[in-house]
Tab-separated table of C-alpha atoms in Angstrom:
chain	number	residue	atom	x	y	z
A	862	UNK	CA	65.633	-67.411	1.894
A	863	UNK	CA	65.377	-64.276	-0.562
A	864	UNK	CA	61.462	-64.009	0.653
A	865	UNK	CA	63.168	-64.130	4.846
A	866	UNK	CA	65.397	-61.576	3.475
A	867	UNK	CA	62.649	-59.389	1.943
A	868	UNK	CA	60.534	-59.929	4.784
A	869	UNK	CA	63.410	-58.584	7.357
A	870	UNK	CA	63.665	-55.677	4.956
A	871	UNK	CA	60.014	-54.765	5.660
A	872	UNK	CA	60.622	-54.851	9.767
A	873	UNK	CA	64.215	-52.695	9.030
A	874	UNK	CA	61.396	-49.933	7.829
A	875	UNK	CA	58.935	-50.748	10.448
A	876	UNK	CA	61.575	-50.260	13.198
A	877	UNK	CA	62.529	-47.338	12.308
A	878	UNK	CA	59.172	-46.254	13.158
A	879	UNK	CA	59.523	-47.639	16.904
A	880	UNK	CA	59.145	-45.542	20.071
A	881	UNK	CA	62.231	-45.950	22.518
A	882	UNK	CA	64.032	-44.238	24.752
A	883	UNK	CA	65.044	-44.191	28.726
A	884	UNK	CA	64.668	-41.725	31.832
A	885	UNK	CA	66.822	-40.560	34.477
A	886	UNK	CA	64.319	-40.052	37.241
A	887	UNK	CA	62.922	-40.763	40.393
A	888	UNK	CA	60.066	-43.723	40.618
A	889	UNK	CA	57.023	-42.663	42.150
A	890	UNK	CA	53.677	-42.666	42.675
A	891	UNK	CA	50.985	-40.499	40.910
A	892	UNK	CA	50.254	-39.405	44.596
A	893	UNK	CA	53.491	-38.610	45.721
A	894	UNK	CA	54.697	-37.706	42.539
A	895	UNK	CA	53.935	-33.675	42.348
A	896	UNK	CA	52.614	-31.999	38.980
A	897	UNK	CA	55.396	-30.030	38.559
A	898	UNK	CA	57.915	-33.257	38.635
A	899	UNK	CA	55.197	-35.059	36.178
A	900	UNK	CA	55.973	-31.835	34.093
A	901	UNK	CA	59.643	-32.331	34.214
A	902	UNK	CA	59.451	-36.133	33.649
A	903	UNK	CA	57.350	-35.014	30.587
A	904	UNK	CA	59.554	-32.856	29.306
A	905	UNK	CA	62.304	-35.531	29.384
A	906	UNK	CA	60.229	-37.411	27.222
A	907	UNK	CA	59.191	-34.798	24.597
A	908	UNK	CA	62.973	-34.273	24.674
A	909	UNK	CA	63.636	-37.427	23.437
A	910	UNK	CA	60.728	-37.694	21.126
A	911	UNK	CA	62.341	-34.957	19.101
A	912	UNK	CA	66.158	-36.341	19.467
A	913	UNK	CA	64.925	-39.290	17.944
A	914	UNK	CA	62.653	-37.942	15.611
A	915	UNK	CA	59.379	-39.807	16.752
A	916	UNK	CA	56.234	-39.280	16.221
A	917	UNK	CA	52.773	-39.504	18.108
A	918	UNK	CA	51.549	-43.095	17.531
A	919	UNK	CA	47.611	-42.543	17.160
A	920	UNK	CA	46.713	-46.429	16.279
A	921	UNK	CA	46.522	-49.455	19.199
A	922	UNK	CA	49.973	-49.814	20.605
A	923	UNK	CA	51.908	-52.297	22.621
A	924	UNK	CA	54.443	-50.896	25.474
A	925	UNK	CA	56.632	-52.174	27.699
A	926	UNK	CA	58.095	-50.608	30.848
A	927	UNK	CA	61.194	-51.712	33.306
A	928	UNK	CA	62.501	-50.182	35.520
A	929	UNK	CA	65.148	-50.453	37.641
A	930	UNK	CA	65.646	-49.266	40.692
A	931	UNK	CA	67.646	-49.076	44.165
A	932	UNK	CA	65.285	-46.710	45.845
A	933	UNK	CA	63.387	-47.972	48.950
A	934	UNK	CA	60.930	-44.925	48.506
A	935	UNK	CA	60.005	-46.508	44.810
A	936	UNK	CA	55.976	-47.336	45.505
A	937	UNK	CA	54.683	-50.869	43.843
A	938	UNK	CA	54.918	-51.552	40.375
A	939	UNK	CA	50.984	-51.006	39.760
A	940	UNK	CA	51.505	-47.082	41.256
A	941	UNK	CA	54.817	-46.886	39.363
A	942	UNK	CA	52.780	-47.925	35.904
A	943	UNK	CA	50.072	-45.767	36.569
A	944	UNK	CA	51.566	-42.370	37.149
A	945	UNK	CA	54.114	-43.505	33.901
A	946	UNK	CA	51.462	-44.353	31.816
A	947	UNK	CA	49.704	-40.589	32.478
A	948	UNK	CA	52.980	-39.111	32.042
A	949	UNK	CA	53.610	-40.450	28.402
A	950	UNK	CA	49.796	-39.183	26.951
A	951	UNK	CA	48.299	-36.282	29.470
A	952	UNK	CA	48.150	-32.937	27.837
A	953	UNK	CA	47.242	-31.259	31.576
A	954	UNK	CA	51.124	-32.051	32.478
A	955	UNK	CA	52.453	-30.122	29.325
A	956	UNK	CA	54.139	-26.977	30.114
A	957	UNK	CA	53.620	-25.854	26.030
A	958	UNK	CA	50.335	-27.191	24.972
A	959	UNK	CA	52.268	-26.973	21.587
A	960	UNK	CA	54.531	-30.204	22.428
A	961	UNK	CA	51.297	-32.002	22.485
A	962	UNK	CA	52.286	-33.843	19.154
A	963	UNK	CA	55.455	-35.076	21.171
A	964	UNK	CA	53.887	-37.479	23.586
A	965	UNK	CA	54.380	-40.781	22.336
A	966	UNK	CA	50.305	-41.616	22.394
A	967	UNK	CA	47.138	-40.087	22.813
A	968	UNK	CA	45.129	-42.316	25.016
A	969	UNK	CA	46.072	-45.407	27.333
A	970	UNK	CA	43.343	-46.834	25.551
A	971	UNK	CA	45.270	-47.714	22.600
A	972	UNK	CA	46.994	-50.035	24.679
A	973	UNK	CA	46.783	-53.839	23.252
A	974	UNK	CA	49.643	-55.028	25.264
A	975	UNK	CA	50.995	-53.844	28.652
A	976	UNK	CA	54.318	-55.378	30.114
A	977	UNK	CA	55.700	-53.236	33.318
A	978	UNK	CA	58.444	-54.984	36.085
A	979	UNK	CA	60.810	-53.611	38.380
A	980	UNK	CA	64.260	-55.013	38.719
A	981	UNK	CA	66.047	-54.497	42.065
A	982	UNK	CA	69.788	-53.231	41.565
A	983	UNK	CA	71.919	-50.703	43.737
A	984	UNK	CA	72.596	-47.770	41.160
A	985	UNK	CA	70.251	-44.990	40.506
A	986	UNK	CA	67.315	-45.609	39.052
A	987	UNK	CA	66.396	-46.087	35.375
A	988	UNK	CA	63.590	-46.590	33.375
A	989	UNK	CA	63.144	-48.204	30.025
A	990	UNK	CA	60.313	-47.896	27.594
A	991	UNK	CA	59.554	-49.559	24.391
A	992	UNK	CA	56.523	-48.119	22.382
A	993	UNK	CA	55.496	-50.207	18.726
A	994	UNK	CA	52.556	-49.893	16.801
A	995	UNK	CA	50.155	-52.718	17.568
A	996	UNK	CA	49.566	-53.963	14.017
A	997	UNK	CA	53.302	-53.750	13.461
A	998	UNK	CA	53.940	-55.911	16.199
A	999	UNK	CA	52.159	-58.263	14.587
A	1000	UNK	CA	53.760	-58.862	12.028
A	1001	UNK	CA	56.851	-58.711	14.159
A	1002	UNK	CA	55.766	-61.886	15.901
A	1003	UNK	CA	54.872	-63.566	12.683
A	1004	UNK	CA	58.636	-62.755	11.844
A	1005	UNK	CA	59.613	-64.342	14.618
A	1006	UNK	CA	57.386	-67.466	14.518
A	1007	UNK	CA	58.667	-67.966	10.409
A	1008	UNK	CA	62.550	-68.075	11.845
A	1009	UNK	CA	62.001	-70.169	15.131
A	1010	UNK	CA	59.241	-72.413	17.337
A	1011	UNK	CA	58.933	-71.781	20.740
A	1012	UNK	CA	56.889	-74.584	22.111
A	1013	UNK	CA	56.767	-74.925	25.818
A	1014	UNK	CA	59.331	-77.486	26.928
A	1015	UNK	CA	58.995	-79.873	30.153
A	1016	UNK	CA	55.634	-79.290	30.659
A	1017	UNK	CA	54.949	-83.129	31.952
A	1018	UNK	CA	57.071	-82.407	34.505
A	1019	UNK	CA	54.173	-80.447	35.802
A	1020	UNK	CA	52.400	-83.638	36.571
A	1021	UNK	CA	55.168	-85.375	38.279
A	1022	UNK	CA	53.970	-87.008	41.606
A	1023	UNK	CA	57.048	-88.700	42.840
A	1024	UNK	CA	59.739	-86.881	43.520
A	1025	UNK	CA	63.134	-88.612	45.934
A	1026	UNK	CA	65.428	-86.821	47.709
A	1027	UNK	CA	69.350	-88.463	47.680
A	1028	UNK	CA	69.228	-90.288	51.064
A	1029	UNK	CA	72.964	-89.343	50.730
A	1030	UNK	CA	72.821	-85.785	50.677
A	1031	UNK	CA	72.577	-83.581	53.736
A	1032	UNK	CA	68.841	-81.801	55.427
A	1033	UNK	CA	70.726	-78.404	53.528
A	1034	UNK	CA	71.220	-79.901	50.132
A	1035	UNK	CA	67.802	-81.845	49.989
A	1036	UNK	CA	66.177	-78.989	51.195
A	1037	UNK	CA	67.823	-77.014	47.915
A	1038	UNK	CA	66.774	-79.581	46.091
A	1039	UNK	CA	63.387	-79.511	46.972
A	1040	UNK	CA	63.089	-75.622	46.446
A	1041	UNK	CA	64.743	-75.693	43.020
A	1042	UNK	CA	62.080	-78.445	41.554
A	1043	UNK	CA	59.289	-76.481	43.164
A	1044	UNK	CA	61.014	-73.238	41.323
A	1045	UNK	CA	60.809	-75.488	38.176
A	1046	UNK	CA	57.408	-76.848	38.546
A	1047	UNK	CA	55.991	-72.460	39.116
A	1048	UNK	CA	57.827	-71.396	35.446
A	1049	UNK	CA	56.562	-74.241	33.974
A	1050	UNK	CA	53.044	-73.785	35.144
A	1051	UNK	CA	53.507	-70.025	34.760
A	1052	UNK	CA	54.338	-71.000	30.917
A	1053	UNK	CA	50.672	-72.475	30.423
A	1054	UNK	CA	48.422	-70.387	32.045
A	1055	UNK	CA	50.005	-66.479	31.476
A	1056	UNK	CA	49.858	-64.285	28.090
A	1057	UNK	CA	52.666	-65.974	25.250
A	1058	UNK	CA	53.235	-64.563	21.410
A	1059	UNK	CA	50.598	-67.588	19.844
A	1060	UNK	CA	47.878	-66.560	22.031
A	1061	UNK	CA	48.620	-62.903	20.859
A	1062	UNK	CA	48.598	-64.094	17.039
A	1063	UNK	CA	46.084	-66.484	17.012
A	1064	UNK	CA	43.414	-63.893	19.169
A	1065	UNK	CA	44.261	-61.226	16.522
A	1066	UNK	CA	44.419	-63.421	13.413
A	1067	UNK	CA	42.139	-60.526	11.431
A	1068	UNK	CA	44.499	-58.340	11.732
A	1069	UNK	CA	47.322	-60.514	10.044
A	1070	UNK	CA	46.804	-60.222	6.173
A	1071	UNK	CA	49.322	-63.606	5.422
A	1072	UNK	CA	46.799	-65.258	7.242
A	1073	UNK	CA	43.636	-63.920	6.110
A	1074	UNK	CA	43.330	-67.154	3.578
A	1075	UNK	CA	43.815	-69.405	6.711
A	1076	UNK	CA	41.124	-68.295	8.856
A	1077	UNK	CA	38.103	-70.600	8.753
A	1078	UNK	CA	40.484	-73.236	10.085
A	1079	UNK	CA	41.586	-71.483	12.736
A	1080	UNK	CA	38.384	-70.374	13.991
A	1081	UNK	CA	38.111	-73.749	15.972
A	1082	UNK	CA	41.877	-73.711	17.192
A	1083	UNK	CA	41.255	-70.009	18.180
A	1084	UNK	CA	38.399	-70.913	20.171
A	1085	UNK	CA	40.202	-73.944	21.761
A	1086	UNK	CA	43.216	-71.974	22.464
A	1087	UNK	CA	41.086	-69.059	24.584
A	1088	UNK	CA	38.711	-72.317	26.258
A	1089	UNK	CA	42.227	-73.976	27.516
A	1090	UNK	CA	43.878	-70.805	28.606
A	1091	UNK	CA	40.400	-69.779	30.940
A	1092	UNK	CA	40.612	-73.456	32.820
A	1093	UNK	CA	43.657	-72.992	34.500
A	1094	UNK	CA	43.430	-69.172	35.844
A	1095	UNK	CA	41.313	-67.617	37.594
A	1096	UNK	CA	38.420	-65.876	35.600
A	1097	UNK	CA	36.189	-62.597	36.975
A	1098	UNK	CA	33.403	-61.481	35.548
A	1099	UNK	CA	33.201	-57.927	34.064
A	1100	UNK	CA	29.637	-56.948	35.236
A	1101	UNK	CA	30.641	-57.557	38.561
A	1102	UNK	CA	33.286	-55.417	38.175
A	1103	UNK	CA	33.059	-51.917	40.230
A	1104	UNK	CA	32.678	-49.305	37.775
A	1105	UNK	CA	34.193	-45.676	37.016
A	1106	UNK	CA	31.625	-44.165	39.132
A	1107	UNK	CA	30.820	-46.636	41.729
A	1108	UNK	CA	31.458	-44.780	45.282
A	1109	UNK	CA	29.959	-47.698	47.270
A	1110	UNK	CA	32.670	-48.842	49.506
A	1111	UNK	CA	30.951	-51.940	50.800
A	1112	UNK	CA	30.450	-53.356	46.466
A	1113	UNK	CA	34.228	-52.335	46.413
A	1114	UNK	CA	35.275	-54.492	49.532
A	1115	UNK	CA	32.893	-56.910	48.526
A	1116	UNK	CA	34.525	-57.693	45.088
A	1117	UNK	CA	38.023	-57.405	46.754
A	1118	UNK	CA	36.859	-60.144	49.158
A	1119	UNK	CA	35.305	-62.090	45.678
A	1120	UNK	CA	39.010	-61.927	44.427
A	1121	UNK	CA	40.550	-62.923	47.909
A	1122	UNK	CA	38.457	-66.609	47.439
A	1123	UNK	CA	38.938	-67.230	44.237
A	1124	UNK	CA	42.413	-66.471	44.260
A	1125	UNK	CA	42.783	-68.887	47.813
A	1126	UNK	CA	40.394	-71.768	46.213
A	1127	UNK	CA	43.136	-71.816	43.469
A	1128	UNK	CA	45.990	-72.079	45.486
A	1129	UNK	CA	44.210	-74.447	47.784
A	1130	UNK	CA	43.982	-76.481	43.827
A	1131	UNK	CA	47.731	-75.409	43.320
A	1132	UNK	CA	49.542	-75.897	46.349
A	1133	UNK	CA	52.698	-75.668	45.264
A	1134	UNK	CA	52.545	-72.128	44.043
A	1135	UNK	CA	51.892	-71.483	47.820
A	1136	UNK	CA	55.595	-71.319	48.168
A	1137	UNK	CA	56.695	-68.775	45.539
A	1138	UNK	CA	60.808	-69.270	44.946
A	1139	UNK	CA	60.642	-66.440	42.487
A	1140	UNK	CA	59.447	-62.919	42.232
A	1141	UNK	CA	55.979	-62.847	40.557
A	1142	UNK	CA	54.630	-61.327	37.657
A	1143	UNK	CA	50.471	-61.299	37.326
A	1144	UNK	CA	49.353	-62.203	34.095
A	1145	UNK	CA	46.247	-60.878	32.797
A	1146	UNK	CA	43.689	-61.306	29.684
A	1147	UNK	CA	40.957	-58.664	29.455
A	1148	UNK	CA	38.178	-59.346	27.320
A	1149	UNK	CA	35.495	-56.526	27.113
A	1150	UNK	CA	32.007	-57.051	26.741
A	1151	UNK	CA	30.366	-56.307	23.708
A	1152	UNK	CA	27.041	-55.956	25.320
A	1153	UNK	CA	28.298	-53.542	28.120
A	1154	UNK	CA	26.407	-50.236	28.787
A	1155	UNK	CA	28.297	-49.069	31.855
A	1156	UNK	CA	31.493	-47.340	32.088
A	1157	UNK	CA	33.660	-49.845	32.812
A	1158	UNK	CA	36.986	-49.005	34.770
A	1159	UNK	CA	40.662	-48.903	32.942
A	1160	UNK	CA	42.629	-52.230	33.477
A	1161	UNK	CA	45.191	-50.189	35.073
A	1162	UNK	CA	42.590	-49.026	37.847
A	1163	UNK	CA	41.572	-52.422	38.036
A	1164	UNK	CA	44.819	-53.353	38.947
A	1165	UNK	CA	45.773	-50.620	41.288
A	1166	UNK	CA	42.250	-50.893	43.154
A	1167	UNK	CA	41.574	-54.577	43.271
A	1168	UNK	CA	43.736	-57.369	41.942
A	1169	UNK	CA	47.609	-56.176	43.096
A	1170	UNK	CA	46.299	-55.526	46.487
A	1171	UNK	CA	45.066	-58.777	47.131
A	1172	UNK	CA	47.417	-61.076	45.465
A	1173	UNK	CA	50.115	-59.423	47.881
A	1174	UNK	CA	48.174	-60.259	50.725
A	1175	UNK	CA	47.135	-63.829	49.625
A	1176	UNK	CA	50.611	-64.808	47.792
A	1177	UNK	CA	52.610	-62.501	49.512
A	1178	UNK	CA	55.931	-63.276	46.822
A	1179	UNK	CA	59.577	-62.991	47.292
A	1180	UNK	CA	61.438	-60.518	45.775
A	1181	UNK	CA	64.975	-62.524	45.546
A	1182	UNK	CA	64.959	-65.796	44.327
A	1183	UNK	CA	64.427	-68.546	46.816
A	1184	UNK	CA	63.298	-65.625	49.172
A	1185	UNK	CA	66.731	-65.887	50.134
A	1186	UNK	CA	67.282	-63.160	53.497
A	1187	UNK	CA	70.868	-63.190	53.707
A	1188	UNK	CA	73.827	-63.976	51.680
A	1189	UNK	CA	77.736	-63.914	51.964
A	1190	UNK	CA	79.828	-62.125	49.408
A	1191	UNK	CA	83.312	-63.096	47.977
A	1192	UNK	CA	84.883	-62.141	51.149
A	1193	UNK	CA	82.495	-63.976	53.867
A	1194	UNK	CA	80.793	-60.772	54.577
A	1195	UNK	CA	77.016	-61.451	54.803
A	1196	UNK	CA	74.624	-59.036	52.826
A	1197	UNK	CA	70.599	-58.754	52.555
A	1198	UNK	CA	69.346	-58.924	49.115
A	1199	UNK	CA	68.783	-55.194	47.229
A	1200	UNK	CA	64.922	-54.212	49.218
A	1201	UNK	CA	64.519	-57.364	50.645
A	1202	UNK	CA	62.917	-56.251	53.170
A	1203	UNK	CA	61.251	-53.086	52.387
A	1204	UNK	CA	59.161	-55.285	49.054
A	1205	UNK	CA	59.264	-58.466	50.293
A	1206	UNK	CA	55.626	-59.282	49.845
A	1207	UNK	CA	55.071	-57.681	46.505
A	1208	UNK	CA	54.904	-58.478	42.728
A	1209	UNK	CA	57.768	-57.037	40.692
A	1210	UNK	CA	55.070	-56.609	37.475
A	1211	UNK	CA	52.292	-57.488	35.759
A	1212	UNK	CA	51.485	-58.159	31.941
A	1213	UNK	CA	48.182	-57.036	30.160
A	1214	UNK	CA	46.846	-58.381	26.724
A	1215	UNK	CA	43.575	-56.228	25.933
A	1216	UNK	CA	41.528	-58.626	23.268
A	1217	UNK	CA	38.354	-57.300	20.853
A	1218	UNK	CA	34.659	-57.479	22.548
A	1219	UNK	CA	33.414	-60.061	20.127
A	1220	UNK	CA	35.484	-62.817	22.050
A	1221	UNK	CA	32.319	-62.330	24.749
A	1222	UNK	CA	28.667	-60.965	25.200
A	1223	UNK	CA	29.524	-60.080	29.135
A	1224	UNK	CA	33.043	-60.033	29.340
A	1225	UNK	CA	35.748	-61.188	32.136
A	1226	UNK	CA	39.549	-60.840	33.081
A	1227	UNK	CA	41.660	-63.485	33.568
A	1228	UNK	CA	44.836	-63.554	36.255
A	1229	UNK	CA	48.002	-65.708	35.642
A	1230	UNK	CA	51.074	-66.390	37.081
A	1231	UNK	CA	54.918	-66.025	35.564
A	1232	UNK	CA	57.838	-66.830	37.671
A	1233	UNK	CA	61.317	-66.802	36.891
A	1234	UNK	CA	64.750	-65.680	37.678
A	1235	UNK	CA	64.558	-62.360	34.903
A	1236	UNK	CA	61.017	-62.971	33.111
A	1237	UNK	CA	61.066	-61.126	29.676
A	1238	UNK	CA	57.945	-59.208	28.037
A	1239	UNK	CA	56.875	-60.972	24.676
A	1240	UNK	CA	58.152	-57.414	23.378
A	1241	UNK	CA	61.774	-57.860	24.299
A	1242	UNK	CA	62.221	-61.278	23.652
A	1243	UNK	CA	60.754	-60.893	19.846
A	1244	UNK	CA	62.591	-57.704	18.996
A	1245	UNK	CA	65.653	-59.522	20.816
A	1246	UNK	CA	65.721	-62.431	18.407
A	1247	UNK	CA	64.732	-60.751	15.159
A	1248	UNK	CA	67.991	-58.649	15.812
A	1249	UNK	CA	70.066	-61.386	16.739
A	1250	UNK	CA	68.609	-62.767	13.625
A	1251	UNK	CA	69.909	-59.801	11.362
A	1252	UNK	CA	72.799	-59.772	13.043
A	1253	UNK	CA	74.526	-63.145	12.982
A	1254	UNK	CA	72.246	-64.745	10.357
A	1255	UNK	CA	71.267	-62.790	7.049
């Protein structure tokens, strides 16, 4: 107990150290989004920076992004994310070059860990960001793992062939039924095959010094761990990958149409993720290659230019739960759903773990799924139970 307690003491200092703060703005797109509002957003953030005393984080960083948001001119999450992301780090936005040392990092490149979403409410909108320092973070989760197990639950329900409705029960309630074990059967699945804090610690074991006497023996589980999480999703190849200066549109549509397939063989594997019940999150595991010698695009261009595009088309999720249309309030008076309509069709986020090049000569992505009512970054459900932790336990 006195080593928890000392150990709690250590992430007490290291917090103090974390990036956080929210903003009072419009969502939009880098497109729509003009320079001198990206100036103004900017200066919102420096603002803070300073409030809070923080400084520029210059080592690999993890960051998470929500936002919520009313606003039927709000673009998709992957525009939303990108102009955000330039916004925290450009120096060409700053209106006093001297502020530079304000921005809470210095390249997206740092970034280990990306988590953005959008939730849907009918206030103004709001966005939340959480900045730690990668290594930190590690040790956060090992925290976390000392003080609790989160092993997936239910997961042979997955495999579950039979399935009987009440004879009893009416075509409505069967029909609920039916949608809230296929809503069970997506999380669940979701839950194997997407990014979770043991893939995080186990893929950067080197940089966890408890664990440095540990490592030859999980070398194998490592490599077992990264061999089961590649069956399930689907996997793209980096060299086929359009790079930063590819301008040939037909290698573009080409890999588009590449993802489009594989992304419809899998379903046609999955079928019961063909009938999302939940808003969907894309999961993703970028390895580099460690024998590349091209300019390979950002994962966030990736996203924007390839991926998000075509899982809308080809999954086309809901963005209420059930895809419910319609609803009646208290009173009897039927409502629609907060942007049901205008981002029905869209993912509400996507996650991004970044691992080292020595995991693969060539290198490839991977693409999960999450589903769930409110799906949680790793981020905020760690820092969420450490403090619960401080508070109710120690």
């Amino acid at each position: 107990m006195n080593e928890l307690i000392e150990d709690f003491k250590k992430y007490e200092k290291r917090k103090a150290k974390y990036i956080t703060f929210s903003l009072d703005c419009n969502i939009r797109s880098k497109k729509i989004c003009k320079q001198a509002e990206r100036t103004r957003i900017q200066l919102e953030i420096i603002k803070k920076m300073k409030m809070f005393q923080h400084k520029t984080i210059k080592s690999d960083i993890v960051v998470e992004i929500v936002s919520y948001t009313g606003d039927k001119s709000s673009p998709g999450i992957d525009k939303w994310a990108k102009n955000i992301i330039d916004i925290m780090h450009k120096t060409e936005y700053l209106s006093n070059p001297s502020d530079a040392q304000f921005l809470p990092f210095v390249d997206d490149k740092q970034i280990r860990y990306l988590y953005v979403s959008y939730r849907y409410i009918e206030e103004k909108s709001e966005t939340f960001i959480k900045i730690v320092p990668f290594n930190s973070f590690l040790k956060d989760l090992d925290l976390d793992n000392s003080i609790s197990n989160n092993n997936l639950d239910n997961t042979e329900e997955l495999y579950e062939s039979n399935y009987s409705y009440n004879s009893c029960l009416s075509k409505e309630a069967n029909e609920a039924l039916r949608k809230m074990y296929l809503q069970n059967k997506q999380e669940v699945f979701g839950n194997l095959i997407s990014i979770n804090k043991d893939i995080i610690r186990n893929c950067f074991i080197y940089s966890n010094s408890k664990n440095i006497s540990v490592l030859k023996n999980l070398n194998n589980s490592i490599k077992t761990m990264m061999n089961n999480i590649i069956k399930s999703p689907i996997k793209l190849s980096i060299p086929s990958l359009p790079t930063n200066t590819t301008d040939d549109t037909s290698k573009i549509a080409n890999y588009k149409k590449v993802i489009e397939e594989s992304l419809t063989e899998y379903l046609n594997k999955y079928t019961f993720l063909k009938e999302l019940q939940c808003p969907l999150i894309i999961s993703i595991i970028y390895v580099p290659g460690r024998n590349s010698k091209v300019e390979e695009k950002d994962i966030d261009n990736i996203l924007l230019d390839y991926i998000v595009p075509v899982v809308n088309q080809v999954m086309h999720p809901p963005v209420t739960i059930g895809n419910i249309q319609e609803y009646e309030d208290f009173d009897g008076i039927k409502k629609k759903p907060i942007l049901v309509n205008d981002k029905s069709g869209q993912i509400v986020g996507y996650e991004i773990l970044k691992l080292k090049k020595n995991f693969s000569k060539t290198g490839y992505l991977t693409i999960g799924f999450k589903q769930s009512i409110i799906t949680e970054s790793i981020i905020s459900n760690c820092y969420e139970k450490l403090n619960d932790y401080c508070k109710y336990e120690l």
